Tab-separated table of C-alpha atoms in Angstrom:
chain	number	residue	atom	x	y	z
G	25	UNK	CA	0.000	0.000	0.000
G	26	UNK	CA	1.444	3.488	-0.772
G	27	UNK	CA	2.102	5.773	1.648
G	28	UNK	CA	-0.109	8.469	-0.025
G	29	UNK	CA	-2.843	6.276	-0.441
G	30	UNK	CA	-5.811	8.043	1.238
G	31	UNK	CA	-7.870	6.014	3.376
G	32	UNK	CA	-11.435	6.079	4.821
G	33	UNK	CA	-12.390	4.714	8.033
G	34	UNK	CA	-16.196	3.969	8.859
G	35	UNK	CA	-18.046	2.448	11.962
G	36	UNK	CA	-18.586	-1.278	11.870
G	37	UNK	CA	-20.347	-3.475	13.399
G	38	UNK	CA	-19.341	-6.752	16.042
G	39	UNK	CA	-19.909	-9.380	13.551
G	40	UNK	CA	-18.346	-7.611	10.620
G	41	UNK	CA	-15.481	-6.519	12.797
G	42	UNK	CA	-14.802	-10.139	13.951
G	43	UNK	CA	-15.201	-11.737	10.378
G	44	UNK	CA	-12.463	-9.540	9.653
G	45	UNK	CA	-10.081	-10.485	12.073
G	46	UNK	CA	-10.772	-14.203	12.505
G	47	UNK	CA	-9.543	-13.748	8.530
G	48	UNK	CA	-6.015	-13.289	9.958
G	49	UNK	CA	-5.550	-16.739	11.305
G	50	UNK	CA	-4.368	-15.052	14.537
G	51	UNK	CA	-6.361	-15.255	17.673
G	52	UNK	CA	-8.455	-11.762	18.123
G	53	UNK	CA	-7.029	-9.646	21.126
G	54	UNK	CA	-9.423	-9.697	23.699
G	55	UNK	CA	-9.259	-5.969	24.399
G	56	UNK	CA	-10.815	-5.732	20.680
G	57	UNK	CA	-13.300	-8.260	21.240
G	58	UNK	CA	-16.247	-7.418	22.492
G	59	UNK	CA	-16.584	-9.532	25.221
G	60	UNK	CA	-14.277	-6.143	26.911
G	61	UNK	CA	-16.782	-4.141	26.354
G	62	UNK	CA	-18.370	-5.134	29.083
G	63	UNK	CA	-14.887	-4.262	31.434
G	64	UNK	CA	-15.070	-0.961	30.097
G	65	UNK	CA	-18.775	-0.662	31.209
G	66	UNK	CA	-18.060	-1.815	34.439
G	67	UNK	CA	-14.896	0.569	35.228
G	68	UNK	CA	-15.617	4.126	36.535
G	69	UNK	CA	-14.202	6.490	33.805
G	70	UNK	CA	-14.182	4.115	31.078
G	71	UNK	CA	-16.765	4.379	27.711
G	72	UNK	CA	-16.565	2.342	24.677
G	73	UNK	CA	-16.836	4.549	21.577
G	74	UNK	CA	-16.892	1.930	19.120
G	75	UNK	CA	-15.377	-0.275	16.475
G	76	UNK	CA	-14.363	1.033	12.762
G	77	UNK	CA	-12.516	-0.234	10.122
G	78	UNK	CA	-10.276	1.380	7.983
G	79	UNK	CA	-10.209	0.715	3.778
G	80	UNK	CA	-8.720	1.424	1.131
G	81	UNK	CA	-10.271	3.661	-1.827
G	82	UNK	CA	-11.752	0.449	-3.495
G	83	UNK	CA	-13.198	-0.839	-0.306
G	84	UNK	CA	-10.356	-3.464	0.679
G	85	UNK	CA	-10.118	-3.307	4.817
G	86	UNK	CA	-6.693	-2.711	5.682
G	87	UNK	CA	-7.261	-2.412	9.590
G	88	UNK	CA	-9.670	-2.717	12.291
G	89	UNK	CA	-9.658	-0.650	15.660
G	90	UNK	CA	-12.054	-0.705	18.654
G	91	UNK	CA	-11.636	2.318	20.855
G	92	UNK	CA	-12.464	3.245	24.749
G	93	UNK	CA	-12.259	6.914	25.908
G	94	UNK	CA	-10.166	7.881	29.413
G	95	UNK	CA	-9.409	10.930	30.863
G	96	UNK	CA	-6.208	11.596	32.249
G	97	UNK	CA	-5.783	14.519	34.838
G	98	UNK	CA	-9.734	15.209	33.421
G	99	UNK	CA	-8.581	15.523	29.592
G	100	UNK	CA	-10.392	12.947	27.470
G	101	UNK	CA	-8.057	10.589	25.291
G	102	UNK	CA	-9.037	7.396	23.493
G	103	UNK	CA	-6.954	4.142	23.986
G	104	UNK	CA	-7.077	1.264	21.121
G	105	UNK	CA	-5.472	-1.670	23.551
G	106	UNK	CA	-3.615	-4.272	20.765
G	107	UNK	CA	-5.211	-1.976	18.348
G	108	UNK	CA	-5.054	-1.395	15.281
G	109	UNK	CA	-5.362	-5.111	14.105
G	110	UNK	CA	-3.722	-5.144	10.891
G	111	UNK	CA	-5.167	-7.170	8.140
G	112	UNK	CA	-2.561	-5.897	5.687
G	113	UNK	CA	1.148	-6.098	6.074
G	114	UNK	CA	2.447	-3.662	9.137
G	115	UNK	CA	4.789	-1.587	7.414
G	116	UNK	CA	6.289	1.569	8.423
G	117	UNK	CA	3.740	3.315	5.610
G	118	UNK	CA	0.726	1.712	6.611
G	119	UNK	CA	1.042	1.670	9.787
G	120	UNK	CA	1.619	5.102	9.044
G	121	UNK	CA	-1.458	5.716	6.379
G	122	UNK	CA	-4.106	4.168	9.118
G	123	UNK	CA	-2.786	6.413	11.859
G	124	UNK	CA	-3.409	9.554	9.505
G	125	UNK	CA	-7.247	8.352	8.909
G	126	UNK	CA	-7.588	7.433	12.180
G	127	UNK	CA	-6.576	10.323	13.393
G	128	UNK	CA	-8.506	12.501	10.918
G	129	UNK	CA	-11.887	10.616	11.916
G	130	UNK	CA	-11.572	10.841	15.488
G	131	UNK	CA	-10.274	14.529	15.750
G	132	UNK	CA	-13.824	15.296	13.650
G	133	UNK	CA	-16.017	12.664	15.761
G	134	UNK	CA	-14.615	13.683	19.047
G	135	UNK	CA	-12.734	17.256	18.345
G	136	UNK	CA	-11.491	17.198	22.157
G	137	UNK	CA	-9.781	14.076	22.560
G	138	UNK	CA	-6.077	14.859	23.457
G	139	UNK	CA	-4.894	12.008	22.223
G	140	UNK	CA	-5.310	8.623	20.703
G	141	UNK	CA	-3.220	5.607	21.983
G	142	UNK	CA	-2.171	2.987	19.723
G	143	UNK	CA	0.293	0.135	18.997
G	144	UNK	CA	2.678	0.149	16.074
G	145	UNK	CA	5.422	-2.076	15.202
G	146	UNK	CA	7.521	1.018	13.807
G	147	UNK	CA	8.570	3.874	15.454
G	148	UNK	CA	7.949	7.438	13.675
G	149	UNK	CA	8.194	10.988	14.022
G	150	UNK	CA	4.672	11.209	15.376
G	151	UNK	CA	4.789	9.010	17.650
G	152	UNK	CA	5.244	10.050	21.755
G	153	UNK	CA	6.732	7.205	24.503
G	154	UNK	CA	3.180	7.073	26.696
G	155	UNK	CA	2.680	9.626	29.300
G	156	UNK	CA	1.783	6.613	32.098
G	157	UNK	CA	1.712	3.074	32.252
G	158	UNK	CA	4.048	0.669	31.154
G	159	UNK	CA	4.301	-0.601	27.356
G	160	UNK	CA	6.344	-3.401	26.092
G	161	UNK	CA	7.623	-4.832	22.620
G	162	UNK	CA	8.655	-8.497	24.011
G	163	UNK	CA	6.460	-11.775	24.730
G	164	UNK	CA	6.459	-14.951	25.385
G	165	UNK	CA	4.010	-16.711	23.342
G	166	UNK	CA	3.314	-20.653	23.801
G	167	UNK	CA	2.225	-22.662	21.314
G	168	UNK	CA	-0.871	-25.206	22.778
G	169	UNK	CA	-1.235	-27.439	19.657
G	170	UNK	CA	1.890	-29.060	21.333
G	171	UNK	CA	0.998	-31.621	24.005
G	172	UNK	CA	2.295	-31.302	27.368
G	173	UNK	CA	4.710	-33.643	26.892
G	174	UNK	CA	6.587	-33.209	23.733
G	175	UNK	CA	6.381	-28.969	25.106
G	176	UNK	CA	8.110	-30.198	28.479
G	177	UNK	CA	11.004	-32.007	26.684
G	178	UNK	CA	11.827	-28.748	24.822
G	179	UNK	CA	12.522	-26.849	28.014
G	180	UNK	CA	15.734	-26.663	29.593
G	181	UNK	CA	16.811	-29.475	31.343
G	182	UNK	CA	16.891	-27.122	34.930
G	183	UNK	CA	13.659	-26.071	34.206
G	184	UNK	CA	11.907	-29.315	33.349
G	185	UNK	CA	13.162	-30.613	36.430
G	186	UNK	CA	11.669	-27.625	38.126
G	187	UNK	CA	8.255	-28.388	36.785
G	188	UNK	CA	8.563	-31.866	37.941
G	189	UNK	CA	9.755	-31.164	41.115
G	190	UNK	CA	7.145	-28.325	41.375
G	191	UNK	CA	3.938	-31.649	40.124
G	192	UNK	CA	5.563	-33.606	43.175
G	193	UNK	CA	4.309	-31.685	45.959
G	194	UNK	CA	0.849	-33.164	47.403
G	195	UNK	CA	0.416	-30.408	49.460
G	196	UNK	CA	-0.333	-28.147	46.489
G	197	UNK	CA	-3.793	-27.966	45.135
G	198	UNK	CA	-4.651	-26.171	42.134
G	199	UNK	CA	-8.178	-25.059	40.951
G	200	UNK	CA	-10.463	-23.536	38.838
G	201	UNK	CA	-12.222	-20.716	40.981
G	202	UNK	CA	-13.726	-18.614	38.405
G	203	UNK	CA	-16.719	-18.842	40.195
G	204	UNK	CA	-15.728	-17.407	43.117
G	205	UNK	CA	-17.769	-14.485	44.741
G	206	UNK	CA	-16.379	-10.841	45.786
G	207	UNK	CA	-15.666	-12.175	49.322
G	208	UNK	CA	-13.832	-15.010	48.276
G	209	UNK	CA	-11.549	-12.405	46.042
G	210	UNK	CA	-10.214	-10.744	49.935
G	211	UNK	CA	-8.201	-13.751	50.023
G	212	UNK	CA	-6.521	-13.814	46.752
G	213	UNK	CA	-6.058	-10.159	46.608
G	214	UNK	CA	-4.181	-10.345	50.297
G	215	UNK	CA	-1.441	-11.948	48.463
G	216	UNK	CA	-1.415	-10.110	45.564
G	217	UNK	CA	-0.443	-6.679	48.178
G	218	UNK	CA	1.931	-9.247	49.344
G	219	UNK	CA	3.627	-9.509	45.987
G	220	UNK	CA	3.503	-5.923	45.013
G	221	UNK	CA	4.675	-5.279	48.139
G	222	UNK	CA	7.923	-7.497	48.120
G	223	UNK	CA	8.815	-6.952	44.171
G	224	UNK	CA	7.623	-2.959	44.151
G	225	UNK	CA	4.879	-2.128	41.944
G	226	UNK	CA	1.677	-0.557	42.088
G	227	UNK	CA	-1.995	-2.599	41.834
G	228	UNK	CA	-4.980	-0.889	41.551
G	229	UNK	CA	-7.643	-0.914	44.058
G	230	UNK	CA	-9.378	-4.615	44.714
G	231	UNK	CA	-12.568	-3.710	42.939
G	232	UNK	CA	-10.658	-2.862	39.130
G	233	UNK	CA	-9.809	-6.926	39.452
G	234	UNK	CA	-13.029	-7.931	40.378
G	235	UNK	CA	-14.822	-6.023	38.182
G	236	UNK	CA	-12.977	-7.387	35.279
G	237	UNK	CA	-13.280	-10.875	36.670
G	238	UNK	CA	-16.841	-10.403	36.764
G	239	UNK	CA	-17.728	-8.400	33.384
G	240	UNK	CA	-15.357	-10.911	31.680
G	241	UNK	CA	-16.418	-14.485	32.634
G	242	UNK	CA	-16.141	-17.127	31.451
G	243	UNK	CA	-13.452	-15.415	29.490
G	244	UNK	CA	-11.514	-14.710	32.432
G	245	UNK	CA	-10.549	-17.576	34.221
G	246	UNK	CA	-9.192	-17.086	38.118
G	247	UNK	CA	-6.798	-20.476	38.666
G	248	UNK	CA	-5.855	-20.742	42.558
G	249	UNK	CA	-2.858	-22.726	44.393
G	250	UNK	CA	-3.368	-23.609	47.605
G	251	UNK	CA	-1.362	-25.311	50.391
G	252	UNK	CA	-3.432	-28.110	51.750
G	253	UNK	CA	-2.766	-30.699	54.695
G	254	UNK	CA	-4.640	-33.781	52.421
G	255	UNK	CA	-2.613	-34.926	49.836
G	256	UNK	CA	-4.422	-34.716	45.875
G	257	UNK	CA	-3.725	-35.343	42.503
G	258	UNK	CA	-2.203	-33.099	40.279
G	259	UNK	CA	-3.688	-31.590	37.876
G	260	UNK	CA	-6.850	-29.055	37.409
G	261	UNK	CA	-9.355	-29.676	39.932
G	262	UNK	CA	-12.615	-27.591	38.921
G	263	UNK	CA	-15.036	-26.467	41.367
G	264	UNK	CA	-12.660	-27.778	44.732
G	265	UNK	CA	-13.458	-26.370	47.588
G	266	UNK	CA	-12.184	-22.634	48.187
G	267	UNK	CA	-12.040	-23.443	52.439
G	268	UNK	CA	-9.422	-26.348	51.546
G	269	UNK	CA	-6.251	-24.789	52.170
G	270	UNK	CA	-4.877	-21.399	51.945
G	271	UNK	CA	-4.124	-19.430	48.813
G	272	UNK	CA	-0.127	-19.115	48.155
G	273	UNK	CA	-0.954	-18.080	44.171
G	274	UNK	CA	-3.347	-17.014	41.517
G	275	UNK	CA	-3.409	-15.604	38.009
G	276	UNK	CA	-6.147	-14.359	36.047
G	277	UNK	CA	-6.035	-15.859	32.362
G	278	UNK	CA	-8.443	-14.577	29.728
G	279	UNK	CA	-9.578	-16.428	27.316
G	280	UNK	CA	-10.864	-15.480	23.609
G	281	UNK	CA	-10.732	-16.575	20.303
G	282	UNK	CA	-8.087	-19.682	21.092
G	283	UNK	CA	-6.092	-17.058	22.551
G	284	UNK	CA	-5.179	-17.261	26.416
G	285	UNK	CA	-3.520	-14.155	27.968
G	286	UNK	CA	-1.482	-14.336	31.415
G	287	UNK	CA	-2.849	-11.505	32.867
G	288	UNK	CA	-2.250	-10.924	36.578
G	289	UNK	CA	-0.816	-13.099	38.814
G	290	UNK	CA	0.465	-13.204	42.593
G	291	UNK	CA	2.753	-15.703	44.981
G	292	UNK	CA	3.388	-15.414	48.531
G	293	UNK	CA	7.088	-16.218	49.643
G	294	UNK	CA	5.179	-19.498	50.750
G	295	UNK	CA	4.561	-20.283	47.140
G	296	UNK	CA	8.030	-19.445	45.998
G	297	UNK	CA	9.075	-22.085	48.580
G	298	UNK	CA	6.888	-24.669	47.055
G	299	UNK	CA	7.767	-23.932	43.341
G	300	UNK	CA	3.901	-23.119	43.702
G	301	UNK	CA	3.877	-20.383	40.626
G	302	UNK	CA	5.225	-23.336	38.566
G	303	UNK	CA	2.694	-25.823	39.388
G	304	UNK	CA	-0.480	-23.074	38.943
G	305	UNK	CA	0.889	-22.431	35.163
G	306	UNK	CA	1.371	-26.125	34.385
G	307	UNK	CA	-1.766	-26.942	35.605
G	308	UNK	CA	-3.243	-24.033	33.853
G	309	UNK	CA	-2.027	-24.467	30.676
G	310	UNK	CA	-3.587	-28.152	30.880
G	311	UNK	CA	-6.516	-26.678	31.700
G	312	UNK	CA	-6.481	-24.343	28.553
G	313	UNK	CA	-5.250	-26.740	26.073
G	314	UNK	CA	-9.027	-28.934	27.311
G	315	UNK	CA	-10.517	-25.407	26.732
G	316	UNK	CA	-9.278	-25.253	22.915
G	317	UNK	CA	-6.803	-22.155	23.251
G	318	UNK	CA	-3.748	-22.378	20.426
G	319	UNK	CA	-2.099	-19.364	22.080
G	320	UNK	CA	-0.797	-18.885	25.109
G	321	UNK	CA	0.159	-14.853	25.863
G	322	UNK	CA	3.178	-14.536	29.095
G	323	UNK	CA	2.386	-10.795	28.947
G	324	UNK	CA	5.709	-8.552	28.574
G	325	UNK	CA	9.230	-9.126	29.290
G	326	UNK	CA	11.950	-6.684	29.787
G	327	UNK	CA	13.676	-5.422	27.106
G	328	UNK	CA	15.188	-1.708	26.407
G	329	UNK	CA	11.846	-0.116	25.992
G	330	UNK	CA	10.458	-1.689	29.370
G	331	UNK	CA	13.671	-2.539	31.679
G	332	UNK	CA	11.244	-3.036	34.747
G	333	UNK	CA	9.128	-6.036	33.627
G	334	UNK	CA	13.447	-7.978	34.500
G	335	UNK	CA	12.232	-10.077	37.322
G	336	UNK	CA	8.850	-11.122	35.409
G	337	UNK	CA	10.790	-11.566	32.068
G	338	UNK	CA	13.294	-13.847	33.986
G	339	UNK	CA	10.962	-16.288	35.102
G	340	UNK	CA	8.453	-15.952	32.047
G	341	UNK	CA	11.996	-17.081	29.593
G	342	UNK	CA	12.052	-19.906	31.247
G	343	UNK	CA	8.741	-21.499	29.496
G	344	UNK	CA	9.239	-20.243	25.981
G	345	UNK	CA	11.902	-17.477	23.599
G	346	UNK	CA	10.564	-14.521	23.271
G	347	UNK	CA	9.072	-12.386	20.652
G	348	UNK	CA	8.698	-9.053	19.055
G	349	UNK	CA	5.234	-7.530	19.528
G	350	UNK	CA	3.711	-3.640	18.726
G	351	UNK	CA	4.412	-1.269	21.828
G	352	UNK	CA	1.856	1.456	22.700
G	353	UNK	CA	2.809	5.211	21.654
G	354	UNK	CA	0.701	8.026	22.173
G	355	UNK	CA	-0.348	9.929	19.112
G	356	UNK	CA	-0.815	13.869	20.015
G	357	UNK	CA	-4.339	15.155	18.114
G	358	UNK	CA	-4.132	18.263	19.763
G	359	UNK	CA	-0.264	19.303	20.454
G	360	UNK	CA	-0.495	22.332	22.428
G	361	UNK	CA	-3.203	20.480	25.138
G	362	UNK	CA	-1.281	17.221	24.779
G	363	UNK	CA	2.325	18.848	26.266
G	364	UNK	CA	0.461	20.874	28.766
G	365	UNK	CA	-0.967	17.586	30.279
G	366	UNK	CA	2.967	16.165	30.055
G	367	UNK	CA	4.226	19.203	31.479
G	368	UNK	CA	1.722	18.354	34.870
G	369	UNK	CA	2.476	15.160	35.265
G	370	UNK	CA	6.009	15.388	34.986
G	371	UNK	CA	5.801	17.868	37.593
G	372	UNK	CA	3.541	16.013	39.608
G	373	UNK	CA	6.366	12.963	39.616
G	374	UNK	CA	8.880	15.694	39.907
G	375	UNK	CA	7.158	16.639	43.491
G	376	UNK	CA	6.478	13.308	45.110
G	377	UNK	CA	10.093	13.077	44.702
């Protein structure tokens, strides 16, 4: 596709949108699915705008894009999470090209959005490192068409003897509790400050997690070690019993489209003990191969762009090589506004210092 070539973008709706991407033979992002629409319902200061798709002059779809608005600091801005899904090849000039009409149809939809944030493979002259959060341009991506055991024998000969070691504990149960309730969540989330607390990052408040454990099932599935005194088989057990044992892990997995996402997870120095992170993800990824997923997404590693995902990236290299994938960048619409709202919050980093 030319650089020059001018392209239109137009809403679209759910079923069109996913005919599109299942084309791709890649599993559809879940953030673009609409199954997340119902997250960004349930979150205060979320709204889903819509889904469009963006063509060429003779009507060929060269990328598809579903957008939620945020405010940062109270100015509006519009965040396409995975987004936009290429259908075409992602070079630097149409990445470029869908950008342009993208941004051209949202500054005249919604004239006082800030900015748009998107993913793109290429960097560019346009393109602004993200005011907050973390991005990333390294996974670890497993491949679930491979049994278990054939996968196992490809790992490092340390490492497969940590996963056995890790199966030989009886003491370790591991469950499905995506049906837990909001009480039931206390308990996992008390380990999850644990973990934050001991490796030194930030969570969000409990109720962001269960909301999105809530709006998302049964694509979000909640797996749960815990440290028993009964001995049990290993392996999956669904419904168990939430009052057997203690919680030492968790991780919430979503689910879409044959593609499985690690999403969060948590371990208490009691799990780390027990090799008990290892045993949840083997276990899991049993579990996920019975549900039909293909694709199994570690989340980011560390890499120049992101040198504080190190300690995840260290354990999450152990199951798999990883893999270039799109960073988010932050695409000014309206310049002046857009380093305004950089010039406060550097300030406002500047002063907690």
């Amino acid at each position: 596709m030319p650089a020059s070539a001018p392209l239109s973008v137009r809403e679209t709706t759910v079923d069109e949108f996913l005919t599109f991407a299942r084309g791709r033979m890649q599993p559809v992002p879940i953030e673009q699915s609409p199954a997340w629409d119902a997250f960004d319902a349930a979150v205060e200061g979320r709204e889903h705008m819509g889904r469009v798709v963006v063509s060429e002059p003779e009507g060929a779809a060269v990328a598809l894009v579903s957008l939620t608005r945020y405010r940062v600091r109270g100015f509006p801005y519009l965040w396409a999470r995975h987004a936009p899904v290429m259908l075409t090849e992602a070079t630097p000039q149409a990445e470029s090209a869908v950008r342009e009409a993208l941004a051209a149809y949202v500054s005249k939809r919604w004239p006082d959005t800030v900015f748009m944030r998107l993913h793109a493979t290429h960097t560019d002259p346009g393109l602004r490192p993200l005011l907050q959060t973390v991005t990333y341009d390294k996974t670890v991506v497993l491949d679930l068409t491979v049994d278990a055991e054939t996968y196992l024998a490809g790992l490092s000969k340390k490492f497969r003897y940590a996963v056995r070691q890790s199966l030989k504990h009886d003491d370790v149960v591991v469950a499905d509790e995506t049906d837990l309730d909001r009480a039931d969540f206390d308990e996992l989330y008390a380990v999850y400050r644990e973990t934050a607390g001991r490796d030194g990052f930030g969570i969000y408040d409990a109720d962001v997690y269960w909301a999105m454990i809530e709006a998302l099932r049964p694509h979000a599935r909640v797996f749960v070690a815990r440290r028993t005194d009964a001995p049990s088989e290993a392996g999956i057990e669904p419904g168990a019993d939430a009052a057997q044992g203690h919680a030492i892990a968790w991780a919430i997995i979503t689910l879409f489209d044959g593609g499985a996402t690690y999403y969060y997870a948590a371990a208490s120095a009691e799990a780390r003990e027990l090799d008990a992170t290892v045993r949840l993800l083997w276990d899991a990824l049993a579990a996920l191969r019975a549900s039909g997923a293909t694709h199994f997404d570690m989340g980011g590693v560390d890499s120049e762009l992101a040198p504080s995902l190190a300690g995840v990236g260290m354990f999450k290299r152990k199951w798999g090589p990883d893999v270039a994938v799109a960073p988010a960048w932050d695409v000014p619409l309206r310049p002046f506004t857009y380093r305004l709202l950089s010039l406060l919050l550097k300030a406002k980093r500047v002063f907690r210092l």
